Coordinates of C-alpha atoms in Angstrom, one line a residue:
Chain A
M8 CA -14.9 73.9 -5.7
S9 CA -15.2 77.6 -6.3
N10 CA -18.3 79.1 -7.9
E11 CA -16.1 81.3 -10.0
L12 CA -14.6 78.3 -11.8
A13 CA -16.2 77.1 -15.0
V14 CA -14.2 73.9 -15.0
S15 CA -12.4 72.2 -12.3
T16 CA -11.1 68.7 -11.6
K17 CA -9.7 67.2 -8.5
Q18 CA -7.4 64.1 -8.4
L19 CA -9.0 63.0 -11.7
T20 CA -7.8 59.5 -12.9
K21 CA -8.7 57.4 -15.8
T22 CA -7.6 53.8 -16.4
F23 CA -7.9 51.9 -19.7
S24 CA -7.4 48.1 -19.5
G25 CA -5.4 48.4 -16.2
T26 CA -3.2 51.3 -17.5
E27 CA -3.6 54.6 -15.8
V28 CA -3.5 57.2 -18.5
I29 CA -4.7 60.1 -16.4
R30 CA -3.1 60.2 -13.0
G31 CA -4.4 62.6 -10.4
C32 CA -5.2 65.5 -12.7
N33 CA -6.1 68.9 -11.2
I34 CA -7.2 71.8 -13.4
S35 CA -9.1 74.9 -12.8
V36 CA -10.5 77.3 -15.4
E37 CA -12.0 80.6 -14.3
K38 CA -15.2 81.9 -15.9
G39 CA -14.8 84.2 -18.8
T40 CA -11.1 83.3 -19.4
I41 CA -9.2 81.3 -22.0
Y42 CA -7.4 78.3 -20.8
G43 CA -4.7 76.8 -23.0
F44 CA -4.1 73.1 -22.5
V45 CA -0.8 71.9 -23.8
G46 CA 1.1 68.7 -23.8
K47 CA 2.9 66.1 -26.0
N48 CA 0.9 63.7 -28.1
G49 CA -0.6 61.0 -25.9
A50 CA -0.1 63.0 -22.7
G51 CA -3.9 62.8 -22.0
K52 CA -5.4 66.1 -23.3
T53 CA -8.2 64.5 -25.2
T54 CA -9.0 62.0 -22.5
V55 CA -9.4 64.9 -20.0
I56 CA -11.5 66.8 -22.4
K57 CA -13.7 63.8 -23.0
M58 CA -14.1 63.4 -19.2
L59 CA -15.2 67.0 -19.0
L60 CA -17.9 66.4 -21.6
G61 CA -19.1 63.1 -20.0
L62 CA -18.0 61.1 -23.0
L63 CA -15.7 59.1 -20.7
K64 CA -16.3 58.3 -17.1
P65 CA -13.5 59.1 -14.6
T66 CA -12.1 56.1 -12.7
T67 CA -11.6 58.2 -9.6
G68 CA -11.7 61.9 -8.8
E69 CA -14.1 64.9 -9.1
V70 CA -15.1 66.9 -12.2
A71 CA -17.2 70.0 -12.2
V72 CA -18.2 71.7 -15.4
L73 CA -20.3 74.9 -14.9
G74 CA -20.9 73.7 -11.4
L75 CA -22.3 70.3 -12.5
N76 CA -20.9 66.8 -12.5
P77 CA -20.8 65.7 -16.2
A78 CA -21.4 62.1 -15.3
E79 CA -24.7 62.9 -13.4
N80 CA -25.9 65.9 -15.3
N81 CA -24.6 65.1 -18.7
L82 CA -27.4 66.6 -20.7
E83 CA -27.3 69.9 -18.9
V84 CA -23.5 70.1 -19.3
L85 CA -23.8 69.3 -23.0
R86 CA -26.6 71.9 -23.5
R87 CA -24.5 74.6 -22.0
T88 CA -21.2 73.6 -23.6
G89 CA -19.9 73.8 -27.1
S90 CA -17.3 71.3 -28.1
L91 CA -15.0 70.2 -30.8
V92 CA -13.2 66.9 -30.1
E93 CA -10.5 65.5 -32.4
T94 CA -11.2 65.8 -36.1
P95 CA -14.8 67.0 -36.4
V96 CA -17.2 64.7 -38.3
F97 CA -20.3 65.9 -40.2
Y98 CA -23.1 64.6 -42.3
E99 CA -21.0 64.5 -45.5
H100 CA -23.9 64.6 -48.1
L101 CA -25.4 67.7 -46.5
S102 CA -24.4 71.4 -46.7
A103 CA -22.8 73.4 -43.9
V104 CA -26.2 75.1 -43.2
S105 CA -28.1 71.8 -43.1
N106 CA -25.5 70.4 -40.7
L107 CA -25.9 73.4 -38.4
Q108 CA -29.7 73.2 -38.6
I109 CA -29.6 69.6 -37.5
H110 CA -27.2 70.4 -34.7
L111 CA -29.4 73.3 -33.5
E112 CA -32.5 71.1 -33.5
Y113 CA -30.7 68.6 -31.4
M114 CA -29.6 71.3 -29.1
G115 CA -33.1 72.7 -28.8
E116 CA -32.0 76.1 -30.1
D117 CA -34.0 77.8 -32.8
D118 CA -33.2 81.5 -32.8
T119 CA -29.6 81.3 -34.1
N120 CA -28.7 83.1 -37.4
I121 CA -26.7 80.3 -39.1
E122 CA -25.4 82.7 -41.9
E123 CA -24.0 84.9 -39.2
I124 CA -22.3 82.0 -37.4
L125 CA -20.8 80.9 -40.7
K126 CA -19.6 84.4 -41.5
M127 CA -18.1 84.6 -38.0
V128 CA -15.8 81.6 -38.7
G129 CA -15.0 82.8 -42.2
L130 CA -17.1 80.2 -44.0
V131 CA -18.8 82.3 -46.7
N132 CA -20.3 81.5 -50.1
V133 CA -20.5 77.7 -49.4
G134 CA -24.1 77.7 -50.4
T135 CA -25.5 74.2 -50.9
Q136 CA -22.0 72.6 -51.4
P137 CA -21.9 69.3 -49.5
V138 CA -19.5 69.0 -46.7
S139 CA -17.8 66.1 -48.4
T140 CA -16.2 68.6 -50.8
F141 CA -14.8 70.8 -48.0
S142 CA -11.1 71.2 -47.4
L143 CA -9.5 70.4 -44.0
G144 CA -9.5 74.1 -43.0
M145 CA -13.2 74.6 -44.0
R146 CA -14.1 71.5 -42.0
Q147 CA -12.3 72.9 -39.0
R148 CA -14.1 76.2 -39.4
L149 CA -17.4 74.5 -39.6
G150 CA -16.5 72.4 -36.5
I151 CA -15.9 75.7 -34.6
A152 CA -19.2 77.1 -36.0
R153 CA -21.0 74.1 -34.7
A154 CA -19.5 74.4 -31.3
L155 CA -20.6 78.1 -31.2
A156 CA -24.0 77.8 -32.8
H157 CA -26.1 77.1 -29.8
K158 CA -24.7 80.0 -27.8
P159 CA -22.8 78.0 -25.2
E160 CA -21.4 79.4 -21.9
L161 CA -18.3 77.2 -22.2
L162 CA -16.3 76.2 -25.2
I163 CA -14.1 73.1 -25.1
L164 CA -12.0 72.8 -28.2
D165 CA -9.5 70.1 -28.9
E166 CA -6.9 71.4 -31.3
P167 CA -9.4 73.9 -33.0
V168 CA -6.8 75.5 -35.3
N169 CA -5.4 72.2 -36.6
G170 CA -5.4 72.4 -40.4
L171 CA -6.0 76.1 -40.7
D172 CA -3.8 78.4 -42.7
P173 CA -2.0 81.4 -41.1
V174 CA -4.9 83.6 -42.1
G175 CA -7.4 81.2 -40.5
I176 CA -5.3 80.9 -37.4
K177 CA -5.3 84.6 -36.9
E178 CA -9.0 84.9 -37.6
M179 CA -9.7 82.2 -35.0
R180 CA -7.4 83.9 -32.5
E181 CA -9.4 87.1 -32.9
L182 CA -12.7 85.2 -32.6
F183 CA -11.7 83.4 -29.4
L184 CA -10.5 86.6 -27.9
C185 CA -13.7 88.4 -28.8
L186 CA -15.9 85.6 -27.4
A187 CA -14.0 85.5 -24.1
K188 CA -13.5 89.2 -23.6
Q189 CA -16.7 90.6 -25.0
K190 CA -19.2 87.9 -24.6
G191 CA -17.8 86.4 -21.4
I192 CA -17.6 82.8 -22.8
T193 CA -15.1 80.6 -21.0
I194 CA -12.8 78.8 -23.5
L195 CA -10.7 75.7 -22.8
L196 CA -8.6 74.8 -25.8
S197 CA -5.8 72.4 -26.5
S198 CA -3.2 73.1 -29.1
H199 CA 0.3 72.1 -30.3
I200 CA 0.7 75.7 -31.7
L201 CA 2.4 77.1 -28.7
S202 CA 2.7 80.6 -30.1
E203 CA -1.1 80.8 -30.4
I204 CA -1.7 79.6 -26.9
E205 CA 0.8 82.1 -25.7
Q206 CA -1.1 84.9 -27.5
I207 CA -4.5 84.1 -26.3
A208 CA -4.5 82.2 -23.1
D209 CA -5.0 83.8 -19.7
R210 CA -3.7 80.6 -18.1
I211 CA -1.9 77.6 -19.5
G212 CA -2.0 74.0 -18.1
F213 CA 0.8 71.7 -19.0
I214 CA 0.0 68.0 -19.0
V215 CA 2.7 65.4 -18.9
D216 CA 2.0 61.7 -18.8
G217 CA -1.5 62.2 -17.5
I218 CA -0.7 64.7 -14.8
V219 CA -1.2 68.5 -15.1
V220 CA 2.2 69.5 -13.7
Q221 CA 1.7 73.2 -13.9
E222 CA -0.9 75.9 -14.4
I223 CA 0.6 79.3 -15.1
S224 CA -0.2 82.6 -16.9
P225 CA 1.8 83.5 -20.0
A226 CA 2.9 86.7 -18.3
K227 CA 4.5 84.7 -15.5
I228 CA 6.1 82.4 -18.1
R229 CA 7.7 85.5 -19.7
E230 CA 8.9 86.6 -16.3
N231 CA 10.4 83.2 -15.5
D232 CA 11.7 82.4 -19.0
P233 CA 12.3 85.3 -21.4
A234 CA 12.9 82.8 -24.2
G235 CA 9.1 82.2 -24.2
L236 CA 6.6 79.4 -24.0
E237 CA 8.3 77.0 -26.4
D238 CA 11.5 76.9 -24.3
Y239 CA 9.4 76.7 -21.1
F240 CA 7.3 73.8 -22.5
M241 CA 10.4 71.9 -23.5
Q242 CA 11.7 72.2 -20.0
I243 CA 8.5 71.0 -18.5
V244 CA 8.0 68.0 -20.7
N245 CA 11.6 67.0 -20.1
G246 CA 11.0 66.9 -16.4
G247 CA 11.9 70.4 -15.1
K248 CA 9.8 73.2 -13.6
V249 CA 7.3 70.8 -12.1
N250 CA 4.8 72.1 -9.5
E251 CA 6.4 75.5 -9.1
Chain B
M274 CA -39.8 61.1 -30.5
N275 CA -41.3 62.6 -33.6
K276 CA -38.7 65.3 -33.7
L277 CA -35.9 62.7 -33.3
T278 CA -37.4 60.6 -36.1
R279 CA -37.6 63.6 -38.4
L280 CA -34.0 64.5 -37.6
E281 CA -32.9 60.8 -38.2
L282 CA -34.6 60.9 -41.6
K283 CA -33.0 64.3 -42.4
R284 CA -29.5 62.9 -41.6
N285 CA -29.9 59.6 -43.4
S286 CA -31.5 59.5 -46.8
L287 CA -34.2 56.8 -47.5
K288 CA -33.8 57.0 -51.2
P289 CA -31.5 54.0 -51.7
Y290 CA -33.9 51.9 -49.6
H291 CA -36.9 53.1 -51.7
I292 CA -35.0 52.0 -54.8
A293 CA -34.2 48.6 -53.2
V294 CA -37.8 48.0 -52.2
S295 CA -39.0 48.8 -55.8
I296 CA -36.6 46.3 -57.2
I297 CA -37.5 43.7 -54.7
T298 CA -41.2 44.2 -55.5
V299 CA -40.6 43.5 -59.2
V300 CA -38.4 40.4 -58.3
I301 CA -41.1 39.0 -55.9
L302 CA -43.9 39.5 -58.4
S303 CA -41.8 37.6 -61.0
F304 CA -41.1 34.9 -58.4
L305 CA -44.8 34.4 -57.8
Y306 CA -45.5 33.9 -61.5
L307 CA -42.4 31.5 -61.6
L308 CA -43.8 29.4 -58.7
A309 CA -47.2 29.3 -60.3
A310 CA -45.7 28.2 -63.6
I311 CA -43.5 25.4 -62.2
P312 CA -46.2 22.6 -62.6
R313 CA -46.6 23.6 -66.3
M314 CA -42.9 23.4 -67.0
D315 CA -42.6 19.7 -66.0
A316 CA -46.0 18.2 -65.8
A317 CA -44.5 14.7 -65.1
D318 CA -42.7 15.8 -61.9
T319 CA -44.9 14.8 -58.9
D320 CA -43.0 17.2 -56.6
A321 CA -44.4 20.0 -58.6
E322 CA -47.9 19.3 -57.3
M323 CA -47.1 21.3 -54.2
F324 CA -47.0 24.4 -56.5
M325 CA -50.6 23.8 -57.5
S326 CA -51.9 25.4 -54.2
Y327 CA -52.0 29.1 -53.7
D328 CA -51.4 28.6 -50.0
F329 CA -48.0 27.0 -50.7
I330 CA -47.1 29.6 -53.3
V331 CA -48.0 32.5 -50.9
G332 CA -46.2 30.7 -48.0
L333 CA -43.0 30.3 -50.1
D334 CA -43.3 33.9 -51.3
N335 CA -43.6 35.2 -47.7
I336 CA -40.6 33.3 -46.6
V337 CA -38.5 34.5 -49.4
S338 CA -39.7 38.1 -48.8
M339 CA -38.9 37.7 -45.1
A340 CA -35.4 36.6 -45.9
V341 CA -34.8 39.5 -48.3
F342 CA -36.3 42.2 -46.1
S343 CA -34.4 40.9 -43.0
I344 CA -31.2 41.3 -44.8
M345 CA -32.3 44.8 -46.1
S346 CA -33.2 45.7 -42.5
A347 CA -29.8 44.6 -41.3
A348 CA -28.1 46.7 -44.0
M349 CA -30.2 49.7 -43.0
A350 CA -29.5 49.1 -39.2
S351 CA -25.8 49.0 -39.9
K352 CA -26.0 52.3 -41.7
F353 CA -28.4 54.0 -39.2
I354 CA -27.0 52.5 -36.0
V355 CA -23.7 50.5 -36.2
E356 CA -21.8 53.1 -38.3
E357 CA -23.1 56.0 -36.2
Y358 CA -21.9 54.4 -32.9
A359 CA -18.5 53.5 -34.4
G360 CA -15.5 55.7 -34.1
K361 CA -15.7 59.5 -34.2
R362 CA -19.4 59.6 -35.3
A363 CA -20.3 58.4 -31.8
V364 CA -18.5 61.5 -30.3
M365 CA -20.9 63.7 -32.3
L366 CA -24.0 61.7 -31.4
F367 CA -23.1 61.7 -27.7
S368 CA -22.5 65.4 -27.7
Y369 CA -26.2 66.2 -28.2
P370 CA -28.1 66.9 -25.0
V371 CA -30.6 64.1 -25.7
D372 CA -31.0 60.9 -23.7
R373 CA -28.9 58.2 -25.3
K374 CA -31.7 55.7 -24.8
K375 CA -34.2 57.9 -26.7
I376 CA -31.8 58.2 -29.7
I377 CA -31.3 54.4 -30.0
D378 CA -35.0 53.8 -29.5
T379 CA -35.8 56.2 -32.3
K380 CA -33.2 54.6 -34.6
I381 CA -34.5 51.0 -33.9
I382 CA -38.1 52.1 -34.3
T383 CA -37.3 53.8 -37.6
V384 CA -35.5 50.8 -39.1
F385 CA -38.2 48.4 -37.8
S386 CA -41.0 50.5 -39.1
Y387 CA -39.5 51.0 -42.5
T388 CA -38.8 47.2 -42.8
V389 CA -42.3 46.2 -41.8
I390 CA -44.2 48.9 -43.8
S391 CA -42.0 48.4 -47.0
M392 CA -42.5 44.6 -46.8
L393 CA -46.3 44.9 -46.4
L394 CA -46.4 47.3 -49.3
C395 CA -44.1 45.1 -51.5
N396 CA -46.0 41.9 -50.8
G397 CA -49.4 43.7 -50.8
I398 CA -48.7 45.1 -54.3
S399 CA -47.2 41.9 -55.8
L400 CA -49.8 39.6 -54.3
T401 CA -52.7 41.8 -55.5
I402 CA -51.3 42.0 -59.0
F403 CA -50.7 38.2 -59.0
L404 CA -54.1 37.2 -57.6
V405 CA -56.0 39.7 -59.9
T406 CA -54.2 38.2 -63.0
E407 CA -54.6 34.7 -61.7
S408 CA -58.4 35.3 -61.4
L409 CA -58.4 36.3 -65.1
F410 CA -55.7 34.1 -66.7
P411 CA -54.9 31.4 -64.1
L412 CA -51.5 29.6 -64.2
C413 CA -52.4 27.7 -61.0
P414 CA -55.3 25.3 -60.9
D415 CA -56.3 26.2 -57.3
T416 CA -59.3 28.5 -56.5
I417 CA -59.1 32.0 -55.0
D418 CA -61.5 32.6 -52.2
I419 CA -61.9 34.8 -49.1
G420 CA -60.1 32.3 -47.0
L421 CA -57.0 32.6 -49.2
I422 CA -57.2 36.4 -49.1
L423 CA -57.4 36.4 -45.3
N424 CA -54.5 33.9 -45.1
C425 CA -52.5 36.2 -47.4
I426 CA -53.1 39.2 -45.2
S427 CA -52.5 37.5 -41.8
S428 CA -49.4 35.7 -43.0
M429 CA -48.0 38.8 -44.7
L430 CA -48.3 40.7 -41.4
C431 CA -46.6 37.9 -39.4
Y432 CA -43.7 37.6 -41.8
S433 CA -43.3 41.4 -42.1
L434 CA -43.1 41.7 -38.3
S435 CA -40.6 38.8 -38.3
A436 CA -38.4 40.6 -40.9
G437 CA -38.3 43.7 -38.7
L438 CA -37.6 41.7 -35.5
L439 CA -34.8 39.7 -37.3
G440 CA -33.2 43.0 -38.3
I441 CA -33.0 43.9 -34.6
I442 CA -31.4 40.6 -33.7
S443 CA -28.8 40.9 -36.5
L444 CA -28.1 44.4 -35.3
W445 CA -27.2 43.1 -31.9
F446 CA -24.5 40.9 -33.4
G447 CA -23.2 43.6 -35.6
F448 CA -23.2 46.2 -32.8
R449 CA -21.0 44.0 -30.6
K450 CA -18.3 44.0 -33.2
K451 CA -19.2 47.5 -34.6
S452 CA -19.2 46.0 -38.0
T453 CA -21.5 46.3 -41.1
I454 CA -20.3 43.0 -42.4
V455 CA -21.1 41.2 -39.2
T456 CA -24.5 42.7 -39.1
I457 CA -25.4 41.6 -42.6
I458 CA -23.8 38.1 -42.3
S459 CA -25.7 37.6 -39.0
A460 CA -28.9 38.4 -40.8
C461 CA -28.0 35.9 -43.6
I462 CA -27.2 33.1 -41.1
V463 CA -30.2 33.7 -38.8
V464 CA -32.7 34.0 -41.7
S465 CA -31.3 30.8 -43.4
V466 CA -31.8 28.8 -40.2
L467 CA -35.3 30.2 -39.7
C468 CA -36.4 29.7 -43.3
Q469 CA -35.3 26.0 -43.1
V470 CA -37.3 25.5 -39.9
I471 CA -40.4 27.2 -41.3
A472 CA -40.2 25.3 -44.6
M473 CA -39.9 22.0 -42.7
T474 CA -43.1 22.7 -40.9
L475 CA -44.9 23.4 -44.3
F476 CA -46.1 26.8 -43.0
T477 CA -48.2 25.3 -40.2
R478 CA -49.9 28.3 -38.5
F479 CA -49.3 27.1 -34.9
V480 CA -45.6 26.7 -35.5
L481 CA -45.4 30.1 -37.2
I482 CA -47.0 31.7 -34.1
I483 CA -44.5 30.0 -31.8
I484 CA -41.6 31.1 -34.0
L485 CA -42.9 34.7 -34.1
A486 CA -43.1 34.7 -30.3
V487 CA -39.6 33.4 -29.9
I488 CA -38.2 35.9 -32.5
F489 CA -40.2 38.7 -30.6
L490 CA -38.7 37.8 -27.3
T491 CA -35.2 37.5 -28.7
A492 CA -35.5 40.9 -30.4
M493 CA -36.7 42.5 -27.2
L494 CA -33.7 41.1 -25.3
A495 CA -31.4 42.4 -28.0
W496 CA -33.0 45.8 -27.8
T497 CA -32.7 46.0 -24.1
S498 CA -29.1 44.9 -24.3
L499 CA -28.4 47.5 -27.0
R500 CA -29.9 50.3 -24.8
Y501 CA -27.7 49.2 -21.9
Q502 CA -24.6 49.0 -24.0
I503 CA -25.2 52.5 -25.4
K504 CA -26.1 54.1 -22.0
N505 CA -22.7 52.9 -20.6
M506 CA -20.7 53.4 -23.8
E507 CA -17.5 55.4 -23.5
V508 CA -16.1 57.1 -26.7

């Protein structure tokens, strides 16, 4: 696998109770880019993401995250990666700052300015307010802050803009672009909001029934299909445009 | 390990357990006076003669304390461990770059230590108050001597360790089902059986040592099994 790739998988499979849910999945994410991961509900996005983080073990196939195998070098992969998987959970009785302090201590990082990180994700004036009182959008912002707090090289975000209002979505879009383009952080994110993916991703991977059927840039999509990503996505999930 | 313990205590407040231990201490102290007063309540009852010995009262007090603290330990283990490894919380826990075995070891040691120390404190305080008042205004006709004090200390230590170990055994059952209810019910069942066995032996020291050894071995097996399950857990 290339050294220039932050994430790559080769013929990755995952079987649960005899059912193969990921079937020979190949993805490649170049360093410093934003990779959009799209597919219908149940297509296998979260399962692939969990295998990248070592939370699930692949049944067969190869995975490399920052040049490491997450199953063998799990702690190193986790140290260098920030993640948000499914709906983020927190220590509900504690404040946003306390939650981040605990996270940073586990991560072994002590020179992070927590206030700055919270400001970066738009969580201001939350003071000592416990997380249990946060709205869905605030929790999502805090989840992103936690993924960013320990200064990772790679961000793996599973539906990070879920629950955010249009202002929040725009702010996160600008933040992700800034992190990738100015700080060189690689971002792999899944989302159902296709317009967002289209605006920020350098490359988009389409997963259908456990197989990544296509990896393509948004520019190429516009060339092939002037109607845009939504139309293209519909064609792919309905069985067309596979492995072009 | 110290850092992990500190983080564990930062995440999970001990305040509810401090309150529970304070209430248990008051109840145990009242229970001691109740046991000592039984022969006075019905002087004609020959069965009440058993309660005229401090050894018997202390033995019964220890066994009741062990039952109560085992159940408290199971409740604490379900909060600190079972709930943390169930569902989405496990994703967060496994996202930290810390050896999974170290995290579970820290959690088990925290719950075990809290159970043992709090039971020692609870029984230490209640027995001290009881024996001091008994030496001044005795309810029980038995005499207080150094042998009794040493017996109180050694048995308190044995039963406190047993309570902590029983918490680990109940945790194993609860962890298999990822259920708080199963953890607590397991503690109730295991402790009921054990209390019956100990009561039948009339607190014979030799039998107590054998029971403690068996509990210790079972708890160590449960601990090893939990470490293995967590190491291979997929979330």
